[in-house]
């Protein structure tokens, strides 16, 4: 906690479980964290109960992101609570009928109907990477 204050941290970017454990500790111990602008979670799902605890502990919005290790895909949560693809990470295509919003894209992933290509400037480009 002292480091958050000393370094004037304004935001946290963390694994969901890590920042959730910190938030629980803050609430249980009665500590007062510095005022943050946002907490951004990544690499693990963010569940409603975790979001509530993190928001209560830090007194700021919590935004969920998701990215694949290969960085073929990434999403970030907007202020309306919806995930949006990061178009600068890759070209996304739905194979077969469908497409449209991010929800349709995520449903297409579940049915193995998505291919993605990292941008050509990437030193290790994947072409039409398909989820399995």
Tab-separated table of N, CA and C in Angstrom:
chain	number	residue	atom	x	y	z
A	1	UNK	N	0.825	-1.175	0.000
A	1	UNK	CA	0.000	0.000	0.000
A	1	UNK	C	0.877	1.248	0.000
A	2	UNK	N	1.978	1.191	0.751
A	2	UNK	CA	2.871	2.347	0.828
A	2	UNK	C	3.425	2.706	-0.550
A	3	UNK	N	3.723	1.692	-1.357
A	3	UNK	CA	4.255	1.955	-2.699
A	3	UNK	C	3.213	2.638	-3.583
A	4	UNK	N	1.949	2.272	-3.442
A	4	UNK	CA	0.895	2.927	-4.221
A	4	UNK	C	0.851	4.418	-3.913
A	5	UNK	N	1.021	4.749	-2.641
A	5	UNK	CA	1.004	6.155	-2.223
A	5	UNK	C	2.307	6.849	-2.640
A	6	UNK	N	3.431	6.217	-2.334
A	6	UNK	CA	4.747	6.823	-2.610
A	6	UNK	C	4.932	7.144	-4.092
A	7	UNK	N	4.523	6.227	-4.952
A	7	UNK	CA	4.720	6.428	-6.386
A	7	UNK	C	3.532	7.099	-7.066
A	8	UNK	N	2.565	7.547	-6.269
A	8	UNK	CA	1.387	8.262	-6.773
A	8	UNK	C	0.689	7.505	-7.906
A	9	UNK	N	0.470	6.242	-7.669
A	9	UNK	CA	-0.176	5.381	-8.665
A	9	UNK	C	-1.581	5.897	-8.933
A	10	UNK	N	-1.924	6.025	-10.217
A	10	UNK	CA	-3.253	6.524	-10.622
A	10	UNK	C	-4.125	5.416	-11.216
A	11	UNK	N	-3.488	4.307	-11.605
A	11	UNK	CA	-4.259	3.191	-12.151
A	11	UNK	C	-3.511	1.897	-11.859
A	12	UNK	N	-4.262	0.808	-11.872
A	12	UNK	CA	-3.682	-0.521	-11.681
A	12	UNK	C	-4.090	-1.381	-12.857
A	13	UNK	N	-3.120	-2.095	-13.420
A	13	UNK	CA	-3.338	-3.061	-14.496
A	13	UNK	C	-2.845	-4.386	-13.946
A	14	UNK	N	-3.755	-5.347	-13.767
A	14	UNK	CA	-3.402	-6.539	-13.005
A	14	UNK	C	-4.210	-7.755	-13.417
A	15	UNK	N	-3.667	-8.923	-13.091
A	15	UNK	CA	-4.476	-10.124	-13.126
A	15	UNK	C	-5.665	-9.889	-12.203
A	16	UNK	N	-6.810	-10.395	-12.594
A	16	UNK	CA	-8.014	-10.219	-11.789
A	16	UNK	C	-7.813	-10.740	-10.373
A	17	UNK	N	-7.285	-11.945	-10.241
A	17	UNK	CA	-7.135	-12.553	-8.913
A	17	UNK	C	-6.194	-11.752	-8.025
A	18	UNK	N	-5.155	-11.160	-8.600
A	18	UNK	CA	-4.203	-10.387	-7.808
A	18	UNK	C	-4.807	-9.120	-7.233
A	19	UNK	N	-5.473	-8.349	-8.071
A	19	UNK	CA	-6.056	-7.097	-7.587
A	19	UNK	C	-7.279	-7.369	-6.708
A	20	UNK	N	-7.961	-8.483	-6.957
A	20	UNK	CA	-9.082	-8.871	-6.103
A	20	UNK	C	-8.587	-9.195	-4.689
A	21	UNK	N	-7.484	-9.946	-4.588
A	21	UNK	CA	-6.911	-10.266	-3.274
A	21	UNK	C	-6.465	-8.991	-2.557
A	22	UNK	N	-5.861	-8.066	-3.281
A	22	UNK	CA	-5.450	-6.794	-2.685
A	22	UNK	C	-6.669	-6.011	-2.197
A	23	UNK	N	-7.717	-5.982	-2.995
A	23	UNK	CA	-8.940	-5.269	-2.611
A	23	UNK	C	-9.560	-5.878	-1.349
A	24	UNK	N	-9.591	-7.206	-1.279
A	24	UNK	CA	-10.116	-7.862	-0.075
A	24	UNK	C	-9.292	-7.476	1.152
A	25	UNK	N	-7.965	-7.469	0.995
A	25	UNK	CA	-7.071	-7.101	2.093
A	25	UNK	C	-7.337	-5.664	2.541
A	26	UNK	N	-7.501	-4.763	1.590
A	26	UNK	CA	-7.772	-3.357	1.903
A	26	UNK	C	-9.054	-3.237	2.719
A	27	UNK	N	-10.110	-3.915	2.272
A	27	UNK	CA	-11.393	-3.827	2.976
A	27	UNK	C	-11.339	-4.473	4.360
A	28	UNK	N	-10.670	-5.618	4.460
A	28	UNK	CA	-10.595	-6.330	5.744
A	28	UNK	C	-9.737	-5.591	6.772
A	29	UNK	N	-8.704	-4.897	6.300
A	29	UNK	CA	-7.778	-4.234	7.220
A	29	UNK	C	-8.128	-2.777	7.468
A	30	UNK	N	-9.102	-2.247	6.726
A	30	UNK	CA	-9.500	-0.864	6.920
A	30	UNK	C	-8.533	0.159	6.353
A	31	UNK	N	-7.628	-0.264	5.489
A	31	UNK	CA	-6.679	0.658	4.869
A	31	UNK	C	-7.399	1.589	3.899
A	32	UNK	N	-6.815	2.737	3.669
A	32	UNK	CA	-7.374	3.690	2.716
A	32	UNK	C	-6.388	3.826	1.555
A	33	UNK	N	-6.728	3.272	0.387
A	33	UNK	CA	-5.818	3.356	-0.757
A	33	UNK	C	-5.849	4.754	-1.372
A	34	UNK	N	-4.839	5.065	-2.186
A	34	UNK	CA	-4.879	6.348	-2.893
A	34	UNK	C	-6.030	6.351	-3.896
A	35	UNK	N	-6.487	7.530	-4.259
A	35	UNK	CA	-7.567	7.648	-5.252
A	35	UNK	C	-7.026	7.247	-6.620
A	36	UNK	N	-7.652	6.247	-7.209
A	36	UNK	CA	-7.264	5.773	-8.536
A	36	UNK	C	-8.280	6.244	-9.571
A	37	UNK	N	-7.832	6.367	-10.805
A	37	UNK	CA	-8.734	6.696	-11.904
A	37	UNK	C	-9.454	5.450	-12.397
A	38	UNK	N	-8.749	4.304	-12.399
A	38	UNK	CA	-9.314	3.072	-12.937
A	38	UNK	C	-8.468	1.881	-12.489
A	39	UNK	N	-9.119	0.723	-12.372
A	39	UNK	CA	-8.434	-0.556	-12.219
A	39	UNK	C	-8.764	-1.359	-13.469
A	40	UNK	N	-7.734	-1.864	-14.139
A	40	UNK	CA	-7.914	-2.643	-15.365
A	40	UNK	C	-7.471	-4.070	-15.090
A	41	UNK	N	-8.381	-5.018	-15.311
A	41	UNK	CA	-8.051	-6.428	-15.106
A	41	UNK	C	-7.745	-7.085	-16.446
A	42	UNK	N	-6.948	-8.156	-16.383
A	42	UNK	CA	-6.563	-8.858	-17.602
A	42	UNK	C	-6.219	-10.310	-17.263
A	43	UNK	N	-6.229	-11.134	-18.297
A	43	UNK	CA	-5.732	-12.512	-18.267
A	43	UNK	C	-6.653	-13.513	-17.582
A	44	UNK	N	-7.621	-13.050	-16.838
A	44	UNK	CA	-8.580	-13.921	-16.172
A	44	UNK	C	-9.956	-13.265	-16.265
A	45	UNK	N	-11.008	-14.058	-16.244
A	45	UNK	CA	-12.352	-13.452	-16.242
A	45	UNK	C	-12.553	-12.580	-15.007
A	46	UNK	N	-13.371	-11.572	-15.138
A	46	UNK	CA	-13.746	-10.711	-14.027
A	46	UNK	C	-15.204	-11.009	-13.687
A	47	UNK	N	-15.434	-11.570	-12.512
A	47	UNK	CA	-16.781	-11.915	-12.094
A	47	UNK	C	-17.415	-10.740	-11.345
A	48	UNK	N	-18.736	-10.696	-11.324
A	48	UNK	CA	-19.469	-9.581	-10.725
A	48	UNK	C	-19.083	-9.349	-9.268
A	49	UNK	N	-18.928	-10.425	-8.492
A	49	UNK	CA	-18.550	-10.254	-7.081
A	49	UNK	C	-17.145	-9.670	-6.952
A	50	UNK	N	-16.237	-10.044	-7.841
A	50	UNK	CA	-14.888	-9.486	-7.810
A	50	UNK	C	-14.914	-8.003	-8.180
A	51	UNK	N	-15.673	-7.670	-9.208
A	51	UNK	CA	-15.792	-6.269	-9.626
A	51	UNK	C	-16.304	-5.413	-8.466
A	52	UNK	N	-17.325	-5.902	-7.768
A	52	UNK	CA	-17.915	-5.142	-6.664
A	52	UNK	C	-16.895	-4.895	-5.551
A	53	UNK	N	-16.126	-5.907	-5.191
A	53	UNK	CA	-15.121	-5.769	-4.131
A	53	UNK	C	-14.021	-4.805	-4.561
A	54	UNK	N	-13.541	-4.927	-5.798
A	54	UNK	CA	-12.469	-4.045	-6.289
A	54	UNK	C	-12.952	-2.599	-6.355
A	55	UNK	N	-14.162	-2.393	-6.873
A	55	UNK	CA	-14.716	-1.033	-6.940
A	55	UNK	C	-14.890	-0.430	-5.551
A	56	UNK	N	-15.359	-1.223	-4.608
A	56	UNK	CA	-15.555	-0.725	-3.247
A	56	UNK	C	-14.221	-0.363	-2.603
A	57	UNK	N	-13.226	-1.215	-2.759
A	57	UNK	CA	-11.923	-0.982	-2.131
A	57	UNK	C	-11.222	0.250	-2.690
A	58	UNK	N	-11.260	0.414	-4.012
A	58	UNK	CA	-10.499	1.491	-4.644
A	58	UNK	C	-11.342	2.717	-4.995
A	59	UNK	N	-12.665	2.590	-4.924
A	59	UNK	CA	-13.537	3.728	-5.193
A	59	UNK	C	-13.421	4.268	-6.602
A	60	UNK	N	-13.245	3.368	-7.556
A	60	UNK	CA	-13.109	3.790	-8.956
A	60	UNK	C	-13.693	2.717	-9.866
A	61	UNK	N	-13.877	3.043	-11.156
A	61	UNK	CA	-14.378	2.031	-12.087
A	61	UNK	C	-13.368	0.907	-12.311
A	62	UNK	N	-13.887	-0.257	-12.613
A	62	UNK	CA	-13.066	-1.414	-12.960
A	62	UNK	C	-13.394	-1.775	-14.400
A	63	UNK	N	-12.389	-1.928	-15.226
A	63	UNK	CA	-12.578	-2.292	-16.630
A	63	UNK	C	-11.873	-3.610	-16.898
A	64	UNK	N	-12.571	-4.488	-17.579
A	64	UNK	CA	-12.040	-5.802	-17.922
A	64	UNK	C	-11.428	-5.763	-19.312
A	65	UNK	N	-10.281	-6.399	-19.459
A	65	UNK	CA	-9.695	-6.611	-20.785
A	65	UNK	C	-9.409	-8.093	-20.931
A	66	UNK	N	-9.225	-8.506	-22.168
A	66	UNK	CA	-8.873	-9.889	-22.438
A	66	UNK	C	-7.965	-9.909	-23.647
A	67	UNK	N	-6.893	-10.633	-23.564
A	67	UNK	CA	-6.004	-10.775	-24.707
A	67	UNK	C	-5.409	-12.162	-24.729
A	68	UNK	N	-5.122	-12.626	-25.909
A	68	UNK	CA	-4.497	-13.939	-26.064
A	68	UNK	C	-2.986	-13.781	-26.005
A	69	UNK	N	-2.296	-14.787	-25.523
A	69	UNK	CA	-0.839	-14.732	-25.415
A	69	UNK	C	-0.202	-14.437	-26.767
A	70	UNK	N	-0.810	-14.934	-27.835
A	70	UNK	CA	-0.277	-14.707	-29.176
A	70	UNK	C	-0.572	-13.289	-29.661
A	71	UNK	N	-1.367	-12.531	-28.898
A	71	UNK	CA	-1.814	-11.182	-29.262
A	71	UNK	C	-2.497	-11.159	-30.622
A	72	UNK	N	-3.166	-12.237	-30.940
A	72	UNK	CA	-3.967	-12.254	-32.159
A	72	UNK	C	-5.287	-11.548	-31.898
A	73	UNK	N	-5.718	-11.555	-30.667
A	73	UNK	CA	-6.980	-10.900	-30.335
A	73	UNK	C	-6.862	-10.227	-28.988
A	74	UNK	N	-7.599	-9.175	-28.849
A	74	UNK	CA	-7.692	-8.500	-27.573
A	74	UNK	C	-9.003	-7.742	-27.520
A	75	UNK	N	-9.549	-7.620	-26.332
A	75	UNK	CA	-10.772	-6.851	-26.143
A	75	UNK	C	-10.610	-5.984	-24.907
A	76	UNK	N	-11.351	-4.905	-24.892
A	76	UNK	CA	-11.379	-4.036	-23.730
A	76	UNK	C	-12.801	-3.596	-23.456
A	77	UNK	N	-13.095	-3.391	-22.191
A	77	UNK	CA	-14.447	-3.027	-21.780
A	77	UNK	C	-14.625	-1.510	-21.832
A	78	UNK	N	-15.726	-1.079	-22.404
A	78	UNK	CA	-16.051	0.350	-22.460
A	78	UNK	C	-16.822	0.752	-21.201
A	79	UNK	N	-17.148	2.019	-21.100
A	79	UNK	CA	-17.896	2.531	-19.959
A	79	UNK	C	-19.308	1.999	-19.839
A	80	UNK	N	-19.799	1.354	-20.900
A	80	UNK	CA	-21.135	0.764	-20.880
A	80	UNK	C	-21.097	-0.719	-20.501
A	81	UNK	N	-19.903	-1.235	-20.157
A	81	UNK	CA	-19.781	-2.612	-19.716
A	81	UNK	C	-19.715	-3.637	-20.830
A	82	UNK	N	-19.432	-3.198	-22.055
A	82	UNK	CA	-19.338	-4.132	-23.191
A	82	UNK	C	-17.886	-4.279	-23.638
A	83	UNK	N	-17.525	-5.495	-24.045
A	83	UNK	CA	-16.184	-5.731	-24.575
A	83	UNK	C	-16.150	-5.392	-26.060
A	84	UNK	N	-15.066	-4.763	-26.474
A	84	UNK	CA	-14.873	-4.405	-27.885
A	84	UNK	C	-13.516	-4.916	-28.344
A	85	UNK	N	-13.473	-5.389	-29.570
A	85	UNK	CA	-12.213	-5.863	-30.142
A	85	UNK	C	-11.224	-4.723	-30.284
A	86	UNK	N	-9.939	-5.045	-30.203
A	86	UNK	CA	-8.879	-4.080	-30.459
A	86	UNK	C	-8.500	-4.185	-31.934
A	87	UNK	N	-8.997	-3.301	-32.767
A	87	UNK	CA	-8.723	-3.427	-34.201
A	87	UNK	C	-7.266	-3.211	-34.561
A	88	UNK	N	-6.507	-2.572	-33.692
A	88	UNK	CA	-5.093	-2.376	-33.991
A	88	UNK	C	-4.258	-3.613	-33.694
A	89	UNK	N	-4.856	-4.642	-33.075
A	89	UNK	CA	-4.126	-5.872	-32.768
A	89	UNK	C	-4.151	-6.846	-33.941
A	90	UNK	N	-5.269	-6.908	-34.657
A	90	UNK	CA	-5.387	-7.909	-35.718
A	90	UNK	C	-6.596	-7.622	-36.593
A	91	UNK	N	-6.621	-8.311	-37.726
A	91	UNK	CA	-7.788	-8.312	-38.597
A	91	UNK	C	-8.646	-9.494	-38.162
A	92	UNK	N	-9.910	-9.246	-37.883
A	92	UNK	CA	-10.814	-10.276	-37.373
A	92	UNK	C	-11.852	-10.608	-38.432
A	93	UNK	N	-12.109	-11.903	-38.620
A	93	UNK	CA	-13.169	-12.283	-39.552
A	93	UNK	C	-13.962	-13.456	-39.003
A	94	UNK	N	-15.263	-13.392	-39.204
A	94	UNK	CA	-16.144	-14.488	-38.833
A	94	UNK	C	-16.308	-15.358	-40.061
A	95	UNK	N	-16.074	-16.650	-39.902
A	95	UNK	CA	-16.180	-17.593	-41.011
A	95	UNK	C	-17.621	-18.056	-41.128
A	96	UNK	N	-18.218	-17.868	-42.265
A	96	UNK	CA	-19.610	-18.245	-42.468
A	96	UNK	C	-20.536	-17.120	-42.070
A	97	UNK	N	-21.830	-17.399	-41.939
A	97	UNK	CA	-22.788	-16.342	-41.603
A	97	UNK	C	-22.566	-15.823	-40.193
A	98	UNK	N	-22.933	-14.599	-39.976
A	98	UNK	CA	-22.781	-13.987	-38.658
A	98	UNK	C	-21.924	-12.746	-38.762
A	99	UNK	N	-21.389	-12.337	-37.646
A	99	UNK	CA	-20.564	-11.137	-37.617
A	99	UNK	C	-21.310	-10.032	-36.920
A	100	UNK	N	-20.833	-8.843	-37.086
A	100	UNK	CA	-21.492	-7.701	-36.468
A	100	UNK	C	-20.817	-7.308	-35.184
A	101	UNK	N	-21.578	-7.284	-34.110
A	101	UNK	CA	-21.040	-6.793	-32.842
A	101	UNK	C	-20.090	-7.809	-32.200
A	102	UNK	N	-19.448	-7.352	-31.135
A	102	UNK	CA	-18.478	-8.196	-30.455
A	102	UNK	C	-19.135	-9.445	-29.874
A	103	UNK	N	-20.380	-9.327	-29.425
A	103	UNK	CA	-21.080	-10.488	-28.889
A	103	UNK	C	-21.219	-11.587	-29.929
A	104	UNK	N	-21.550	-11.194	-31.165
A	104	UNK	CA	-21.643	-12.174	-32.251
A	104	UNK	C	-20.279	-12.797	-32.514
A	105	UNK	N	-19.247	-11.972	-32.426
A	105	UNK	CA	-17.889	-12.465	-32.648
A	105	UNK	C	-17.515	-13.490	-31.585
A	106	UNK	N	-17.844	-13.200	-30.319
A	106	UNK	CA	-17.520	-14.130	-29.244
A	106	UNK	C	-18.314	-15.426	-29.371
A	107	UNK	N	-19.569	-15.334	-29.807
A	107	UNK	CA	-20.355	-16.559	-30.040
A	107	UNK	C	-19.752	-17.369	-31.186
A	108	UNK	N	-19.227	-16.684	-32.182
A	108	UNK	CA	-18.591	-17.378	-33.308
A	108	UNK	C	-17.337	-18.115	-32.855
A	109	UNK	N	-16.603	-17.544	-31.906
A	109	UNK	CA	-15.428	-18.231	-31.356
A	109	UNK	C	-15.859	-19.554	-30.738
A	110	UNK	N	-16.939	-19.516	-29.977
A	110	UNK	CA	-17.423	-20.724	-29.309
A	110	UNK	C	-17.776	-21.811	-30.317
A	111	UNK	N	-18.167	-21.426	-31.514
A	111	UNK	CA	-18.522	-22.405	-32.554
A	111	UNK	C	-17.361	-22.644	-33.515
A	112	UNK	N	-16.140	-22.146	-33.153
A	112	UNK	CA	-14.952	-22.356	-33.973
A	112	UNK	C	-15.137	-21.794	-35.378
A	113	UNK	N	-15.665	-20.570	-35.468
A	113	UNK	CA	-15.918	-19.965	-36.771
A	113	UNK	C	-15.221	-18.612	-36.905
A	114	UNK	N	-14.049	-18.473	-36.290
A	114	UNK	CA	-13.338	-17.202	-36.337
A	114	UNK	C	-11.910	-17.431	-36.798
A	115	UNK	N	-11.442	-16.550	-37.647
A	115	UNK	CA	-10.034	-16.543	-38.035
A	115	UNK	C	-9.516	-15.127	-37.850
A	116	UNK	N	-8.256	-15.017	-37.478
A	116	UNK	CA	-7.660	-13.707	-37.281
A	116	UNK	C	-6.254	-13.688	-37.847
A	117	UNK	N	-5.845	-12.507	-38.248
A	117	UNK	CA	-4.500	-12.303	-38.758
A	117	UNK	C	-3.903	-11.090	-38.076
A	118	UNK	N	-2.706	-11.273	-37.499
A	118	UNK	CA	-2.026	-10.114	-36.930
A	118	UNK	C	-1.591	-9.215	-38.068
A	119	UNK	N	-1.443	-7.955	-37.761
A	119	UNK	CA	-1.063	-6.993	-38.792
A	119	UNK	C	0.332	-7.293	-39.342
A	120	UNK	N	0.521	-6.938	-40.591
A	120	UNK	CA	1.764	-7.255	-41.303
A	120	UNK	C	2.997	-6.668	-40.628
A	121	UNK	N	2.865	-5.577	-39.901
A	121	UNK	CA	4.010	-4.957	-39.245
A	121	UNK	C	4.520	-5.793	-38.075
A	122	UNK	N	3.734	-6.747	-37.642
A	122	UNK	CA	4.125	-7.601	-36.536
A	122	UNK	C	5.308	-8.469	-36.969
A	123	UNK	N	6.348	-8.599	-36.138
A	123	UNK	CA	7.503	-9.412	-36.542
A	123	UNK	C	7.204	-10.904	-36.656
A	124	UNK	N	6.146	-11.373	-36.016
A	124	UNK	CA	5.749	-12.778	-36.099
A	124	UNK	C	4.296	-12.873	-36.525
A	125	UNK	N	3.998	-12.491	-37.752
A	125	UNK	CA	2.586	-12.465	-38.146
A	125	UNK	C	1.973	-13.862	-38.236
A	126	UNK	N	0.757	-13.971	-37.759
A	126	UNK	CA	-0.066	-15.167	-37.935
A	126	UNK	C	-1.070	-14.830	-39.010
A	127	UNK	N	-1.288	-15.703	-39.929
A	127	UNK	CA	-2.269	-15.466	-40.977
A	127	UNK	C	-3.427	-16.427	-40.807
A	128	UNK	N	-4.605	-15.877	-40.670
A	128	UNK	CA	-5.839	-16.631	-40.538
A	128	UNK	C	-5.732	-17.687	-39.439
A	129	UNK	N	-5.247	-17.256	-38.295
A	129	UNK	CA	-5.177	-18.082	-37.094
A	129	UNK	C	-6.605	-18.476	-36.727
A	130	UNK	N	-6.854	-19.754	-36.596
A	130	UNK	CA	-8.214	-20.204	-36.306
A	130	UNK	C	-8.258	-20.848	-34.924
A	131	UNK	N	-9.258	-20.493	-34.140
A	131	UNK	CA	-9.423	-21.044	-32.796
A	131	UNK	C	-9.841	-22.507	-32.882
A	132	UNK	N	-9.318	-23.309	-32.002
A	132	UNK	CA	-9.719	-24.725	-31.921
A	132	UNK	C	-9.975	-25.089	-30.491
